[in-house]
mmCIF file of C-alpha atoms in Angstrom:
data_model
loop_
_atom_site.group_PDB
_atom_site.id
_atom_site.type_symbol
_atom_site.label_atom_id
_atom_site.label_comp_id
_atom_site.label_asym_id
_atom_site.label_seq_id
_atom_site.Cartn_x
_atom_site.Cartn_y
_atom_site.Cartn_z
ATOM 1 C CA MET N 1 86.793 120.015 90.771
ATOM 2 C CA LYS N 2 89.077 120.437 87.902
ATOM 3 C CA THR N 3 92.558 119.193 88.672
ATOM 4 C CA ASN N 4 95.804 119.011 87.074
ATOM 5 C CA LYS N 5 97.861 115.810 86.627
ATOM 6 C CA ARG N 6 101.610 114.970 86.706
ATOM 7 C CA ILE N 7 102.177 111.087 85.591
ATOM 8 C CA PHE N 8 105.473 110.043 87.729
ATOM 9 C CA HIS N 9 107.491 106.922 87.825
ATOM 10 C CA CYS N 10 109.098 105.357 90.446
ATOM 11 C CA THR N 11 112.200 102.515 90.613
ATOM 12 C CA LEU N 12 113.004 101.320 93.988
ATOM 13 C CA GLN N 13 116.428 99.498 93.569
ATOM 14 C CA GLY N 14 117.334 97.044 96.233
ATOM 15 C CA ARG N 15 119.450 93.761 96.402
ATOM 16 C CA GLY N 16 117.779 90.723 95.164
ATOM 17 C CA GLY N 17 118.175 87.340 96.349
ATOM 18 C CA HIS N 18 116.510 84.101 97.638
ATOM 19 C CA GLY N 19 113.618 83.960 99.726
ATOM 20 C CA ALA N 20 115.018 81.716 102.198
ATOM 21 C CA MET N 21 117.719 84.309 102.774
ATOM 22 C CA PRO N 22 115.756 87.393 103.251
ATOM 23 C CA HIS N 23 118.405 88.835 105.598
ATOM 24 C CA GLU N 24 121.092 89.357 102.963
ATOM 25 C CA THR N 25 118.788 91.229 100.222
ATOM 26 C CA MET N 26 117.317 94.781 100.407
ATOM 27 C CA ASP N 27 113.746 94.091 99.397
ATOM 28 C CA PRO N 28 112.112 96.985 96.931
ATOM 29 C CA ILE N 29 108.676 95.318 97.649
ATOM 30 C CA VAL N 30 108.886 95.974 101.351
ATOM 31 C CA ALA N 31 110.129 99.625 100.718
ATOM 32 C CA ALA N 32 107.178 100.018 98.259
ATOM 33 C CA ALA N 33 104.798 98.972 101.219
ATOM 34 C CA TRP N 34 106.087 101.609 103.242
ATOM 35 C CA LEU N 35 106.726 104.290 100.426
ATOM 36 C CA ILE N 36 103.274 104.173 98.780
ATOM 37 C CA PRO N 37 101.416 105.548 101.953
ATOM 38 C CA LEU N 38 104.203 107.897 103.057
ATOM 39 C CA LEU N 39 103.939 109.737 99.348
ATOM 40 C CA GLU N 40 100.312 109.562 99.725
ATOM 41 C CA GLU N 41 100.632 111.510 103.203
ATOM 42 C CA ALA N 42 102.879 113.837 101.701
ATOM 43 C CA ALA N 43 100.748 114.699 98.602
ATOM 44 C CA ALA N 44 97.962 115.490 100.723
ATOM 45 C CA ALA N 45 100.108 117.581 102.790
ATOM 46 C CA GLN N 46 100.409 119.884 99.515
ATOM 47 C CA GLY N 47 96.852 119.790 98.781
ATOM 48 C CA ALA N 48 97.322 117.048 95.934
ATOM 49 C CA ALA N 49 96.471 113.522 95.756
ATOM 50 C CA ILE N 50 98.398 110.568 94.220
ATOM 51 C CA CYS N 51 96.557 107.992 92.221
ATOM 52 C CA TRP N 52 98.353 104.734 91.711
ATOM 53 C CA GLN N 53 98.495 102.894 88.409
ATOM 54 C CA GLN N 54 100.938 100.374 88.039
ATOM 55 C CA VAL N 55 103.295 98.301 90.343
ATOM 56 C CA HIS N 56 105.821 95.993 88.348
ATOM 57 C CA GLY N 57 108.521 93.542 90.278
ATOM 58 C CA GLY N 58 109.740 90.202 90.498
ATOM 59 C CA THR N 59 109.749 87.674 87.621
ATOM 60 C CA ARG N 60 110.250 84.392 89.813
ATOM 61 C CA PHE N 61 108.656 82.308 92.787
ATOM 62 C CA ASN N 62 110.608 82.593 95.994
ATOM 63 C CA ILE N 63 112.936 85.081 94.479
ATOM 64 C CA ILE N 64 113.418 88.605 96.059
ATOM 65 C CA PRO N 65 113.610 91.047 93.283
ATOM 66 C CA GLU N 66 116.279 93.863 92.817
ATOM 67 C CA GLN N 67 113.780 96.194 91.132
ATOM 68 C CA LEU N 68 110.118 97.282 91.582
ATOM 69 C CA ARG N 69 108.734 100.063 89.494
ATOM 70 C CA LEU N 70 105.873 102.305 90.282
ATOM 71 C CA GLN N 71 103.556 104.438 88.151
ATOM 72 C CA GLY N 72 101.022 106.911 89.198
ATOM 73 C CA VAL N 73 99.041 110.243 88.667
ATOM 74 C CA LEU N 74 99.814 113.447 90.813
ATOM 75 C CA ARG N 75 96.365 115.311 90.846
ATOM 76 C CA ILE N 76 96.850 118.800 91.681
ATOM 77 C CA GLY N 77 93.879 121.122 92.521
ATOM 78 C CA PRO N 78 93.867 124.557 91.088
ATOM 79 C CA ASP N 79 94.521 126.178 94.319
ATOM 80 C CA THR N 80 97.519 124.056 95.092
ATOM 81 C CA ALA N 81 100.927 126.021 95.296
ATOM 82 C CA ALA N 82 103.323 125.103 92.129
ATOM 83 C CA GLY N 83 106.126 122.859 92.953
ATOM 84 C CA CYS N 84 104.635 120.120 95.315
ATOM 85 C CA GLU N 85 106.683 117.549 93.460
ATOM 86 C CA GLU N 86 109.933 118.608 95.414
ATOM 87 C CA PRO N 87 108.317 117.843 98.914
ATOM 88 C CA LEU N 88 107.497 114.066 97.320
ATOM 89 C CA ARG N 89 110.831 113.479 95.931
ATOM 90 C CA ARG N 90 112.397 114.520 99.384
ATOM 91 C CA ALA N 91 110.057 111.960 101.414
ATOM 92 C CA ALA N 92 110.846 109.468 98.685
ATOM 93 C CA GLN N 93 114.648 109.622 99.435
ATOM 94 C CA ARG N 94 114.281 109.795 103.177
ATOM 95 C CA ALA N 95 112.216 106.711 102.978
ATOM 96 C CA ALA N 96 114.721 105.310 100.398
ATOM 97 C CA GLN N 97 117.735 105.739 102.737
ATOM 98 C CA ALA N 98 116.041 104.435 106.062
ATOM 99 C CA LEU N 99 114.767 101.284 104.018
ATOM 100 C CA ARG N 100 118.205 100.749 102.182
ATOM 101 C CA VAL N 101 117.206 100.919 98.813
ATOM 102 C CA GLN N 102 117.807 103.667 96.080
ATOM 103 C CA CYS N 103 114.797 105.194 94.746
ATOM 104 C CA SER N 104 114.568 107.616 91.818
ATOM 105 C CA LEU N 105 111.319 109.479 91.252
ATOM 106 C CA GLN N 106 110.633 111.302 87.838
ATOM 107 C CA PHE N 107 107.967 113.182 86.642
ATOM 108 C CA GLU N 108 107.014 112.882 82.932
ATOM 109 C CA GLY N 109 108.294 116.053 81.222
ATOM 110 C CA GLU N 110 111.052 116.971 83.575
ATOM 111 C CA GLY N 111 114.268 117.836 81.755
ATOM 112 C CA GLN N 112 112.749 118.046 78.127
#
């Protein structure tokens, strides 16, 4: 089946800190662990699929990072209704709010 693709970038911004004090942080890695399957479900509900390509976060042992970056491809079938990006964006924002992090979901080509 031929599909269209939309490359996207997702940035999760939390509050980093020492691994001995996780209660003082807002861990973007934990948020990503919840967000990835949530976005896959939201895409499937729109007749699309997500392929994850990159996950980047953290720089040191025993330090919870402030930020985590994800990259993926949204695969949209020829019969999928246009505009399935917005339901994904709403799902990401709801999850981020529940997990107390900030989330930016940007599709390549937006604003150009």
